[in-house]
Amino acid sequence: MSQLLSQNEDTIVALATPPGIGAISVIRVSGPEAFVKVDKIFFGKKKIVDCPTHTIHYGKIINSENEVIDDVLVSVFRAPHSYTGEDSVEISTHGSQLIVEKIISLLLEQEVRLAEPGEFTKRAFLNGKIDLAQAEAVADVINARTEASLRGARNQLDGILSKKVDSLREKLINTSSLIELELDFAEEDIELLPIKEILKNINEIENEIDNLLKTFSFGRVIRDGVNVALVGKPNVGKSSLLNYLLKEARAIVSEIPGTTRDIIREELTLDGILFRLYDTAGIRITDDLIEKEGVIRSRNAVKEADIVLFISDTETGFDYELFTELLSLAGEEKIIKVVNKIDLKKDYNNIYDVEISAKTGEGIESLFKKLKEKAIGTNVYTEKTAIVSNIRHFNALKKAKEHLINAKNSISENLTGEFIAVDLRNAENALSEIIGKVTTDDILNNIFSKFCIGK
Amino acid sequence: MANSNVSRETKTIRIFIIFSRETERRIMKEYDVIVIGGGHAGIEAATAPARMGCSVAMITMDKKAIGRMSCNPAVGGSAKGHLVHEIDALGGMIGLIADRSGIQFRTLNKSKGPAVWAGRSQNDRKLYSIEALKIVESVPNLEIIEDSVVEVVVENKKIAGVKTQKGLEIKCKALIISTGTFLNGLMHTGLKSFQGGRFGEPASLGLTESLVKLGFEAGRLKTGTPPRLKKDTINWDILEEQKGDDPPQPFSLRTPKDKFPYLPQLSCYITYTDKTVHQILEKGFDRSPLFTGKIKGRGPRYCPSIEDKIYRFADKERHQLFLEPEGLDSDLIYINGFSTSLPEDIQFEALRKIKGLENVEMVRPGYAVEYDFFPPHQVDLTLETKLIEGLYFAGQINGTSGYEEAAAQGIVAGINAALKIQKRPEFVLKRSEAYIGVLIDDLVGKSTDEPYRMFTSRAEHRLILRQDNADRRLMKYGYEFGLIPKELYNELKEREVLITKSKEFLSKTKLLPNEINSFLIQKNTSPIDNAETIDKLVKRPEINLVELLEFIKDKNGEIIDLIKDQKALEQIEIEFKYEGYIQRQLELIEKMEKLENVLIPLNFDYSNLKAISTEGREKLSKVKPRSIGQASRISGVTPSDISVLLVYLKS
């Protein structure tokens, strides 16, 4: 224990921005000696120790041989008004990876310790700056690839989900206490609450949980992105479509069927949602060894896809055989039936969901619309909506819902309050797990191991 | 807490002691355990260690007051009945005494499942005391001393003995304080108040001050009691009668079936207040010690006085009242639900407006009593105080209300005092094991600022903590401590074997459609298409296990035994019928146990934990929880405090 206590006494450093990317790199220093240590290598107008909190200062990082390493900006945060709750300094440098490494090693020479993965967030958590759900959100912010995913994570970081879950918990406790009242005061002529009323409350809570559960696909989509597999007979124009979508000629487009042997993966952002597009070699049976390999990969790509674009063209028409095969790999609800080459032929049947021409761009807008619809549904989420994007939260909500259903079963079986109460209490516990009210070791272990260094 | 008064009183008492030291003081022989108070906690706290082989002295002001029922003449009720059964399974006395003095026995909540069935007895107040005294006197190694303790003697943070009002100094290894409402007791009726612990009995003065001097924190609580009415001035004919169960069920497993019930059985009667009654009572609010702020102590939210009920539930047009006999040959009637400290004239005027009480005579007005207690975070789960080794608190001194709650603490304190003296491992019941465990864990962890009463809802494992299985949960401990006779324990063990074997047999034995369908139809439940095992069939609410057993063609020895063993039958039936629910509770227990098993070192210094909220740190340092589980239940300790603790303890 004493070891850990002393660990928290020390000052840590790490790169806070992803290595190698971006014009500016930020080095974060946190701990009781953050100011003193940075003052040893930073030379500006003022000593950092004397700077007020939330101020930015220009200066130079100079090593012991009096060489200037870089011109930098430092931001000063005084405890407890910092991310970690400790005295913190953030050094912004335009420098290369090399310069970043130099600055960090200068601090290491000053006996500042290199932070472990997630240690900044762990300190923030330990200092009561954030709760468990927020801590998890930090991990998501770090890994956010698109603007929308960042927004989702931010919103969780702000505690919107925690607040929502807490209000559901409270409602549940209120419902339970009505039941308890009846059980414990049976002899005291308390006016009993009709079971209808209790059922109504349970249904309301269940509905709200349902709504939260529904946001999960959205939450997950904005967090992880969507996998889209392009499937179709050779030459229907999968690669041309892909190319059109990306306006970038990476897939080889040729007249010979079956040239797309490897899966081609491209990324595309539509309204902040990340789509990963996989062009497949088709899923038909083949004897060609090289193609066979490709077919296996295609089949896997289809299985793992969130959305499948089944592409036909107006000339060869809808291939029912291939479609049936596709249905054995992916559910129908995942499939968007697309017909290409509408510029060539106007009369085709109306089995398709979207009609396009990869050549002229006709219908591409409605394809975008369909893709978005499949990915996130038609619900509108604002920044104020509580969104579930974390699988642990999703599972806990699902468990809570199951318990509520059990409770309703008990009611319909005419069982008395003490049986209903069992499941209501379990539901409450499940909700509590989300906000960390019931914390188990497993949850904690999970959370802090997910972080990368510098957070 | 009224510190200036306290110190002034302490001074006078000390002068008295110094004075008497020269003249009267003499050292009596040493006891292993001294118990102060002969109430419901004191009886258990004294008899348990004596039966475990310790020499025990019970110090009480008046021997005849041992086991006095100072409030209503009843034992048990929702959750309290559970406590009585648990104390009984541990080998305690309250169930035996209640059985011997009971004049009505009822099982409450019979319309609900077995987990909330709760026994309740109406008792003859006089006989209860007589039986209690008989039991206390019958225990070897136990001496009753009529005196009052004025000072606790401590050496090096360890209990050394007590000094009494009569000038005695008695040494002991363990001291259990179970003084009920007597510590600086102050009784109120209207704006009149007078010192006393109970009607007609003096308060215990000096003890609180002695404990405060030792560093304990004291608080003030309030409880109340209703007026007593004259039996033959009530118009019984127009009132609703409430009979006891027939046949009545005793609390104690040690009560011989052939002798029970010991006494003739009586009925209670029900009446109600109405608007007129409420209006009269309201007239007295300006002279209510409660509303005028004269009473400083917090009263129980759950057992409010009638004025409290009218005030808080203003839209409720009537309140139920029970007219309960105080005894077989007593001419007093206890009016349950009418606890009050309003002025005497108002009480009387209101009573006369109640149906059936039109010509009633009030023998004694209701009153409120204020008394000192010691917020229970100051004791450990063994009920030993954290401050002074060998000093235990049990009962109302810990802020509880009720005979059953008191008795439960009495037996735990008594057993632990003996175990410590005998250098044996301590006795702590888990929340998942007993209501007693819930009670003490709540007290220690949450402390309390109002009289704590047990409820079934306080037990998260309610379906498992039933009255009917109290023996299966706890008798092993009672036996281990020598408080349960061997024959009784062997009987339980044999039944346990019968239950296991029968359950196995019944979950394998199938009944065929042609054997059982006509019975099922007759019972208004759907017939079966395929053979079905008995454990499945018995889940249907319409069917009893014993009925199904009749259909087993080849009854083996166990089933023949089982049919004769009502208790075993009941256990199996409950376990089969509610299997799913019981399973879900067990899963929850397992989950909670994980947190219970993360221990916090006793000397853990929370002041080093910067991360914890100020309130959390303060509460944790006060309570010094033993495990994360216990810590998580302390009010004011936030989830993130717990997470912080977990993260620290992990590393």
mmCIF file of N, CA, C and O in Angstrom, chain A residues 1 4-5 8-9 122 125-128 180 182-189 191 399 406 410 415-416 418-419 421-423 425-426 429 433 436-437 439 441-442 444-445, chain B residues 78 108-109 111-113 116 120 302 316 320 322 453 455-457 459-460 462-463 578 581 584-585 588 591 594-595 604 608 611 639 643-644 646-651:
data_model
loop_
_atom_site.group_PDB
_atom_site.id
_atom_site.type_symbol
_atom_site.label_atom_id
_atom_site.label_comp_id
_atom_site.label_asym_id
_atom_site.label_seq_id
_atom_site.Cartn_x
_atom_site.Cartn_y
_atom_site.Cartn_z
ATOM 1 N N MET A 1 0.820 -1.198 0.000
ATOM 2 C CA MET A 1 0.000 0.000 0.000
ATOM 3 C C MET A 1 0.859 1.255 0.000
ATOM 4 O O MET A 1 0.658 2.161 -0.777
ATOM 5 N N LEU A 4 2.146 2.192 -3.207
ATOM 6 C CA LEU A 4 1.237 2.850 -4.141
ATOM 7 C C LEU A 4 1.005 4.300 -3.736
ATOM 8 O O LEU A 4 0.921 5.185 -4.562
ATOM 9 N N LEU A 5 0.922 4.506 -2.438
ATOM 10 C CA LEU A 5 0.736 5.878 -1.979
ATOM 11 C C LEU A 5 1.900 6.738 -2.443
ATOM 12 O O LEU A 5 1.710 7.839 -2.931
ATOM 13 N N ASN A 8 1.761 7.694 -6.032
ATOM 14 C CA ASN A 8 0.923 8.824 -6.387
ATOM 15 C C ASN A 8 1.564 10.154 -6.013
ATOM 16 O O ASN A 8 1.112 11.196 -6.423
ATOM 17 N N GLU A 9 2.584 10.078 -5.194
ATOM 18 C CA GLU A 9 3.284 11.291 -4.812
ATOM 19 C C GLU A 9 4.205 11.744 -5.933
ATOM 20 O O GLU A 9 4.631 12.876 -5.969
ATOM 21 N N LYS A 122 -6.227 7.407 -14.530
ATOM 22 C CA LYS A 122 -6.357 6.726 -13.243
ATOM 23 C C LYS A 122 -6.221 7.755 -12.115
ATOM 24 O O LYS A 122 -6.963 7.734 -11.142
ATOM 25 N N PHE A 125 -9.293 9.781 -11.915
ATOM 26 C CA PHE A 125 -10.322 8.969 -11.272
ATOM 27 C C PHE A 125 -10.081 8.896 -9.766
ATOM 28 O O PHE A 125 -10.973 9.117 -8.953
ATOM 29 N N LEU A 126 -8.848 8.629 -9.399
ATOM 30 C CA LEU A 126 -8.522 8.510 -7.975
ATOM 31 C C LEU A 126 -8.715 9.836 -7.260
ATOM 32 O O LEU A 126 -9.026 9.880 -6.084
ATOM 33 N N ASN A 127 -8.539 10.937 -7.979
ATOM 34 C CA ASN A 127 -8.728 12.236 -7.353
ATOM 35 C C ASN A 127 -10.169 12.715 -7.436
ATOM 36 O O ASN A 127 -10.470 13.851 -7.144
ATOM 37 N N GLY A 128 -11.035 11.802 -7.880
ATOM 38 C CA GLY A 128 -12.456 12.118 -7.900
ATOM 39 C C GLY A 128 -12.847 13.108 -8.976
ATOM 40 O O GLY A 128 -13.891 13.747 -8.893
ATOM 41 N N GLU A 180 -41.998 -2.578 -0.869
ATOM 42 C CA GLU A 180 -41.475 -2.838 0.477
ATOM 43 C C GLU A 180 -42.421 -2.308 1.548
ATOM 44 O O GLU A 180 -42.618 -2.929 2.580
ATOM 45 N N GLU A 182 -45.551 -2.087 1.454
ATOM 46 C CA GLU A 182 -46.669 -3.002 1.626
ATOM 47 C C GLU A 182 -46.248 -4.220 2.446
ATOM 48 O O GLU A 182 -46.983 -4.703 3.288
ATOM 49 N N LEU A 183 -45.030 -4.703 2.181
ATOM 50 C CA LEU A 183 -44.571 -5.912 2.873
ATOM 51 C C LEU A 183 -44.333 -5.655 4.348
ATOM 52 O O LEU A 183 -44.688 -6.462 5.195
ATOM 53 N N ASP A 184 -43.717 -4.537 4.639
ATOM 54 C CA ASP A 184 -43.301 -4.302 6.019
ATOM 55 C C ASP A 184 -44.378 -3.665 6.880
ATOM 56 O O ASP A 184 -44.284 -3.664 8.088
ATOM 57 N N PHE A 185 -45.382 -3.108 6.234
ATOM 58 C CA PHE A 185 -46.395 -2.445 7.032
ATOM 59 C C PHE A 185 -47.767 -3.074 6.831
ATOM 60 O O PHE A 185 -48.781 -2.422 6.968
ATOM 61 N N ALA A 186 -47.745 -4.370 6.500
ATOM 62 C CA ALA A 186 -48.985 -5.060 6.192
ATOM 63 C C ALA A 186 -49.980 -4.927 7.340
ATOM 64 O O ALA A 186 -51.182 -4.861 7.123
ATOM 65 N N GLU A 187 -49.481 -4.857 8.562
ATOM 66 C CA GLU A 187 -50.379 -4.846 9.719
ATOM 67 C C GLU A 187 -50.806 -3.431 10.071
ATOM 68 O O GLU A 187 -51.561 -3.238 10.990
ATOM 69 N N GLU A 188 -50.271 -2.462 9.374
ATOM 70 C CA GLU A 188 -50.505 -1.108 9.855
ATOM 71 C C GLU A 188 -51.425 -0.291 8.967
ATOM 72 O O GLU A 188 -51.337 0.919 8.931
ATOM 73 N N ASP A 189 -52.267 -0.972 8.210
ATOM 74 C CA ASP A 189 -53.326 -0.276 7.504
ATOM 75 C C ASP A 189 -52.789 0.803 6.562
ATOM 76 O O ASP A 189 -53.303 1.899 6.493
ATOM 77 N N GLU A 191 -52.398 2.290 2.990
ATOM 78 C CA GLU A 191 -53.114 2.114 1.735
ATOM 79 C C GLU A 191 -52.170 1.545 0.693
ATOM 80 O O GLU A 191 -51.158 2.141 0.374
ATOM 81 N N LYS A 399 -29.155 -6.696 -19.024
ATOM 82 C CA LYS A 399 -29.408 -7.497 -17.830
ATOM 83 C C LYS A 399 -30.526 -6.856 -17.004
ATOM 84 O O LYS A 399 -31.435 -7.533 -16.534
ATOM 85 N N ASN A 406 -38.478 -10.388 -15.713
ATOM 86 C CA ASN A 406 -38.735 -11.378 -14.655
ATOM 87 C C ASN A 406 -39.722 -10.838 -13.642
ATOM 88 O O ASN A 406 -40.620 -11.546 -13.187
ATOM 89 N N SER A 410 -43.391 -12.277 -12.565
ATOM 90 C CA SER A 410 -43.849 -12.567 -11.203
ATOM 91 C C SER A 410 -45.195 -11.924 -10.952
ATOM 92 O O SER A 410 -46.066 -12.494 -10.311
ATOM 93 N N LEU A 415 -47.642 -13.519 -8.038
ATOM 94 C CA LEU A 415 -46.763 -13.702 -6.882
ATOM 95 C C LEU A 415 -46.743 -12.408 -6.079
ATOM 96 O O LEU A 415 -47.011 -11.326 -6.608
ATOM 97 N N THR A 416 -46.420 -12.524 -4.799
ATOM 98 C CA THR A 416 -46.507 -11.342 -3.945
ATOM 99 C C THR A 416 -45.214 -10.546 -3.975
ATOM 100 O O THR A 416 -44.209 -10.960 -4.552
ATOM 101 N N GLU A 418 -42.572 -9.783 -2.293
ATOM 102 C CA GLU A 418 -41.182 -10.144 -2.013
ATOM 103 C C GLU A 418 -40.520 -10.804 -3.211
ATOM 104 O O GLU A 418 -39.298 -10.740 -3.361
ATOM 105 N N PHE A 419 -41.324 -11.427 -4.093
ATOM 106 C CA PHE A 419 -40.742 -12.053 -5.280
ATOM 107 C C PHE A 419 -40.465 -11.005 -6.349
ATOM 108 O O PHE A 419 -39.432 -11.035 -7.010
ATOM 109 N N ALA A 421 -39.814 -8.019 -5.759
ATOM 110 C CA ALA A 421 -38.709 -7.201 -5.252
ATOM 111 C C ALA A 421 -37.342 -7.793 -5.595
ATOM 112 O O ALA A 421 -36.392 -7.054 -5.836
ATOM 113 N N VAL A 422 -37.246 -9.113 -5.631
ATOM 114 C CA VAL A 422 -35.956 -9.755 -5.934
ATOM 115 C C VAL A 422 -35.422 -9.230 -7.256
ATOM 116 O O VAL A 422 -34.267 -8.820 -7.369
ATOM 117 N N ASP A 423 -36.293 -9.245 -8.260
ATOM 118 C CA ASP A 423 -35.822 -8.874 -9.587
ATOM 119 C C ASP A 423 -35.653 -7.365 -9.736
ATOM 120 O O ASP A 423 -34.786 -6.917 -10.463
ATOM 121 N N ARG A 425 -34.607 -5.499 -7.411
ATOM 122 C CA ARG A 425 -33.328 -5.222 -6.774
ATOM 123 C C ARG A 425 -32.166 -5.615 -7.697
ATOM 124 O O ARG A 425 -31.176 -4.903 -7.800
ATOM 125 N N ASN A 426 -32.328 -6.740 -8.352
ATOM 126 C CA ASN A 426 -31.287 -7.157 -9.294
ATOM 127 C C ASN A 426 -31.158 -6.153 -10.436
ATOM 128 O O ASN A 426 -30.045 -5.853 -10.880
ATOM 129 N N ASN A 429 -29.248 -3.275 -9.245
ATOM 130 C CA ASN A 429 -27.817 -3.578 -9.183
ATOM 131 C C ASN A 429 -27.173 -3.494 -10.553
ATOM 132 O O ASN A 429 -26.048 -3.002 -10.686
ATOM 133 N N GLU A 433 -24.146 -0.923 -11.723
ATOM 134 C CA GLU A 433 -22.836 -1.309 -12.253
ATOM 135 C C GLU A 433 -22.342 -0.320 -13.300
ATOM 136 O O GLU A 433 -21.149 -0.097 -13.437
ATOM 137 N N GLY A 436 -20.916 2.586 -11.607
ATOM 138 C CA GLY A 436 -19.860 2.241 -10.662
ATOM 139 C C GLY A 436 -20.337 2.181 -9.233
ATOM 140 O O GLY A 436 -19.555 2.173 -8.305
ATOM 141 N N LYS A 437 -21.657 2.176 -9.056
ATOM 142 C CA LYS A 437 -22.165 2.089 -7.699
ATOM 143 C C LYS A 437 -21.853 0.717 -7.112
ATOM 144 O O LYS A 437 -21.576 0.579 -5.934
ATOM 145 N N THR A 439 -19.109 -1.775 -7.737
ATOM 146 C CA THR A 439 -17.881 -1.919 -8.493
ATOM 147 C C THR A 439 -17.247 -3.250 -8.176
ATOM 148 O O THR A 439 -17.085 -3.603 -7.036
ATOM 149 N N ASP A 441 -13.935 -5.849 -8.977
ATOM 150 C CA ASP A 441 -12.545 -5.778 -9.403
ATOM 151 C C ASP A 441 -12.421 -5.868 -10.910
ATOM 152 O O ASP A 441 -11.667 -5.142 -11.536
ATOM 153 N N ASP A 442 -13.225 -6.778 -11.462
ATOM 154 C CA ASP A 442 -13.122 -7.030 -12.900
ATOM 155 C C ASP A 442 -13.338 -5.752 -13.685
ATOM 156 O O ASP A 442 -12.611 -5.437 -14.614
ATOM 157 N N LEU A 444 -12.937 -2.678 -12.785
ATOM 158 C CA LEU A 444 -11.823 -1.737 -12.652
ATOM 159 C C LEU A 444 -10.613 -2.179 -13.448
ATOM 160 O O LEU A 444 -9.966 -1.386 -14.126
ATOM 161 N N ASN A 445 -10.331 -3.459 -13.346
ATOM 162 C CA ASN A 445 -9.165 -3.977 -14.071
ATOM 163 C C ASN A 445 -9.295 -3.702 -15.549
ATOM 164 O O ASN A 445 -8.349 -3.250 -16.189
ATOM 165 N N SER B 78 -43.589 -8.376 11.675
ATOM 166 C CA SER B 78 -42.808 -8.412 10.443
ATOM 167 C C SER B 78 -41.334 -8.137 10.730
ATOM 168 O O SER B 78 -40.998 -7.147 11.367
ATOM 169 N N LEU B 108 -48.205 -13.303 10.742
ATOM 170 C CA LEU B 108 -48.563 -12.183 9.870
ATOM 171 C C LEU B 108 -48.152 -12.487 8.432
ATOM 172 O O LEU B 108 -47.297 -13.329 8.189
ATOM 173 N N ASN B 109 -48.749 -11.760 7.486
ATOM 174 C CA ASN B 109 -48.397 -11.864 6.066
ATOM 175 C C ASN B 109 -48.655 -13.239 5.482
ATOM 176 O O ASN B 109 -47.984 -13.645 4.535
ATOM 177 N N SER B 111 -50.847 -14.234 3.656
ATOM 178 C CA SER B 111 -51.310 -14.210 2.268
ATOM 179 C C SER B 111 -50.142 -14.103 1.297
ATOM 180 O O SER B 111 -50.312 -14.215 0.092
ATOM 181 N N LYS B 112 -48.951 -13.873 1.823
ATOM 182 C CA LYS B 112 -47.785 -13.743 0.945
ATOM 183 C C LYS B 112 -46.912 -14.995 1.050
ATOM 184 O O LYS B 112 -47.303 -15.978 1.643
ATOM 185 N N GLY B 113 -45.735 -14.933 0.446
ATOM 186 C CA GLY B 113 -44.852 -16.087 0.444
ATOM 187 C C GLY B 113 -44.197 -16.316 1.797
ATOM 188 O O GLY B 113 -44.197 -15.425 2.659
ATOM 189 N N VAL B 116 -41.850 -13.889 4.043
ATOM 190 C CA VAL B 116 -42.291 -12.751 4.859
ATOM 191 C C VAL B 116 -43.309 -13.142 5.929
ATOM 192 O O VAL B 116 -43.828 -12.290 6.633
ATOM 193 N N ARG B 120 -46.055 -13.429 15.559
ATOM 194 C CA ARG B 120 -46.243 -12.338 16.512
ATOM 195 C C ARG B 120 -47.055 -12.863 17.680
ATOM 196 O O ARG B 120 -48.036 -13.575 17.472
ATOM 197 N N TYR B 302 -40.803 5.149 11.577
ATOM 198 C CA TYR B 302 -41.654 4.029 11.209
ATOM 199 C C TYR B 302 -42.716 3.717 12.237
ATOM 200 O O TYR B 302 -43.617 2.962 11.996
ATOM 201 N N LYS B 316 -55.137 11.627 5.282
ATOM 202 C CA LYS B 316 -55.667 10.323 5.658
ATOM 203 C C LYS B 316 -56.776 10.499 6.689
ATOM 204 O O LYS B 316 -56.583 11.157 7.713
ATOM 205 N N GLN B 320 -55.735 3.133 11.883
ATOM 206 C CA GLN B 320 -56.152 1.914 12.558
ATOM 207 C C GLN B 320 -55.546 1.835 13.968
ATOM 208 O O GLN B 320 -54.399 2.213 14.177
ATOM 209 N N PHE B 322 -55.233 -0.835 17.471
ATOM 210 C CA PHE B 322 -55.461 -2.169 18.017
ATOM 211 C C PHE B 322 -55.603 -2.068 19.531
ATOM 212 O O PHE B 322 -54.782 -1.437 20.192
ATOM 213 N N ARG B 453 -35.365 0.244 13.492
ATOM 214 C CA ARG B 453 -36.256 -0.899 13.617
ATOM 215 C C ARG B 453 -35.981 -1.836 12.440
ATOM 216 O O ARG B 453 -35.672 -1.386 11.337
ATOM 217 N N PHE B 455 -36.693 -4.265 9.364
ATOM 218 C CA PHE B 455 -37.703 -4.502 8.328
ATOM 219 C C PHE B 455 -37.202 -5.602 7.418
ATOM 220 O O PHE B 455 -35.996 -5.753 7.252
ATOM 221 N N THR B 456 -38.135 -6.302 6.790
ATOM 222 C CA THR B 456 -37.664 -7.348 5.874
ATOM 223 C C THR B 456 -36.954 -6.714 4.683
ATOM 224 O O THR B 456 -36.063 -7.301 4.104
ATOM 225 N N SER B 457 -37.341 -5.493 4.347
ATOM 226 C CA SER B 457 -36.716 -4.852 3.185
ATOM 227 C C SER B 457 -35.267 -4.477 3.439
ATOM 228 O O SER B 457 -34.530 -4.156 2.514
ATOM 229 N N ALA B 459 -33.143 -6.528 4.402
ATOM 230 C CA ALA B 459 -32.354 -7.716 4.073
ATOM 231 C C ALA B 459 -32.389 -7.918 2.563
ATOM 232 O O ALA B 459 -33.441 -8.188 2.004
ATOM 233 N N GLU B 460 -31.252 -7.774 1.903
ATOM 234 C CA GLU B 460 -31.254 -7.950 0.455
ATOM 235 C C GLU B 460 -31.431 -9.416 0.086
ATOM 236 O O GLU B 460 -31.745 -9.734 -1.043
ATOM 237 N N ARG B 462 -33.689 -11.532 1.359
ATOM 238 C CA ARG B 462 -34.893 -11.842 2.114
ATOM 239 C C ARG B 462 -35.455 -13.239 1.881
ATOM 240 O O ARG B 462 -35.912 -13.895 2.802
ATOM 241 N N LEU B 463 -35.421 -13.700 0.625
ATOM 242 C CA LEU B 463 -36.055 -14.993 0.339
ATOM 243 C C LEU B 463 -35.325 -16.151 1.005
ATOM 244 O O LEU B 463 -35.870 -17.235 1.160
ATOM 245 N N TYR B 578 -39.960 -22.174 -5.076
ATOM 246 C CA TYR B 578 -39.354 -20.868 -5.320
ATOM 247 C C TYR B 578 -37.918 -20.986 -5.812
ATOM 248 O O TYR B 578 -37.125 -20.073 -5.656
ATOM 249 N N TYR B 581 -36.269 -18.114 -7.862
ATOM 250 C CA TYR B 581 -36.015 -16.899 -7.095
ATOM 251 C C TYR B 581 -34.866 -17.092 -6.125
ATOM 252 O O TYR B 581 -34.000 -16.238 -5.967
ATOM 253 N N ARG B 584 -31.672 -16.943 -7.869
ATOM 254 C CA ARG B 584 -31.264 -15.590 -8.235
ATOM 255 C C ARG B 584 -30.698 -14.838 -7.036
ATOM 256 O O ARG B 584 -29.775 -14.051 -7.157
ATOM 257 N N GLN B 585 -31.278 -15.117 -5.853
ATOM 258 C CA GLN B 585 -30.744 -14.468 -4.659
ATOM 259 C C GLN B 585 -29.360 -15.013 -4.334
ATOM 260 O O GLN B 585 -28.476 -14.270 -3.935
ATOM 261 N N LEU B 588 -26.818 -13.355 -6.373
ATOM 262 C CA LEU B 588 -26.537 -12.017 -5.863
ATOM 263 C C LEU B 588 -25.596 -12.094 -4.666
ATOM 264 O O LEU B 588 -24.649 -11.309 -4.546
ATOM 265 N N LYS B 591 -22.111 -12.614 -5.693
ATOM 266 C CA LYS B 591 -21.541 -11.389 -6.232
ATOM 267 C C LYS B 591 -21.102 -10.453 -5.101
ATOM 268 O O LYS B 591 -20.021 -9.884 -5.129
ATOM 269 N N LYS B 594 -17.947 -11.268 -3.081
ATOM 270 C CA LYS B 594 -16.667 -10.862 -3.645
ATOM 271 C C LYS B 594 -16.156 -9.600 -2.970
ATOM 272 O O LYS B 594 -14.984 -9.483 -2.644
ATOM 273 N N LEU B 595 -17.081 -8.656 -2.791
ATOM 274 C CA LEU B 595 -16.690 -7.397 -2.158
ATOM 275 C C LEU B 595 -16.461 -7.592 -0.660
ATOM 276 O O LEU B 595 -15.608 -6.942 -0.069
ATOM 277 N N PHE B 604 -5.700 0.725 8.620
ATOM 278 C CA PHE B 604 -5.636 1.504 7.384
ATOM 279 C C PHE B 604 -5.825 2.991 7.685
ATOM 280 O O PHE B 604 -6.749 3.383 8.385
ATOM 281 N N ASN B 608 -4.296 9.331 4.476
ATOM 282 C CA ASN B 608 -3.339 9.322 3.364
ATOM 283 C C ASN B 608 -4.017 9.300 2.005
ATOM 284 O O ASN B 608 -3.393 9.527 0.988
ATOM 285 N N ALA B 611 -7.476 10.987 -2.457
ATOM 286 C CA ALA B 611 -8.454 10.816 -3.525
ATOM 287 C C ALA B 611 -9.890 10.745 -3.024
ATOM 288 O O ALA B 611 -10.818 11.000 -3.759
ATOM 289 N N PRO B 639 -19.685 5.937 -4.466
ATOM 290 C CA PRO B 639 -19.165 4.862 -5.310
ATOM 291 C C PRO B 639 -17.719 5.112 -5.721
ATOM 292 O O PRO B 639 -16.917 4.188 -5.758
ATOM 293 N N SER B 643 -14.405 2.836 -5.388
ATOM 294 C CA SER B 643 -13.521 2.496 -6.498
ATOM 295 C C SER B 643 -12.082 2.858 -6.160
ATOM 296 O O SER B 643 -11.153 2.109 -6.422
ATOM 297 N N VAL B 644 -11.930 4.021 -5.564
ATOM 298 C CA VAL B 644 -10.588 4.472 -5.176
ATOM 299 C C VAL B 644 -9.967 3.464 -4.206
ATOM 300 O O VAL B 644 -8.835 3.012 -4.385
ATOM 301 N N LEU B 646 -10.718 0.375 -3.815
ATOM 302 C CA LEU B 646 -10.451 -0.882 -4.526
ATOM 303 C C LEU B 646 -9.148 -0.788 -5.303
ATOM 304 O O LEU B 646 -8.318 -1.695 -5.262
ATOM 305 N N VAL B 647 -8.995 0.331 -5.990
ATOM 306 C CA VAL B 647 -7.785 0.501 -6.791
ATOM 307 C C VAL B 647 -6.552 0.487 -5.894
ATOM 308 O O VAL B 647 -5.545 -0.149 -6.182
ATOM 309 N N TYR B 648 -6.662 1.142 -4.743
ATOM 310 C CA TYR B 648 -5.535 1.143 -3.800
ATOM 311 C C TYR B 648 -5.238 -0.256 -3.288
ATOM 312 O O TYR B 648 -4.105 -0.703 -3.280
ATOM 313 N N LEU B 649 -6.305 -0.932 -2.866
ATOM 314 C CA LEU B 649 -6.110 -2.237 -2.255
ATOM 315 C C LEU B 649 -5.590 -3.240 -3.266
ATOM 316 O O LEU B 649 -4.894 -4.184 -2.916
ATOM 317 N N LYS B 650 -5.954 -3.041 -4.536
ATOM 318 C CA LYS B 650 -5.495 -3.947 -5.582
ATOM 319 C C LYS B 650 -3.985 -3.899 -5.732
ATOM 320 O O LYS B 650 -3.345 -4.897 -5.993
ATOM 321 N N SER B 651 -3.434 -2.728 -5.594
ATOM 322 C CA SER B 651 -2.002 -2.591 -5.883
ATOM 323 C C SER B 651 -1.145 -3.068 -4.717
ATOM 324 O O SER B 651 -1.502 -2.953 -3.601
#
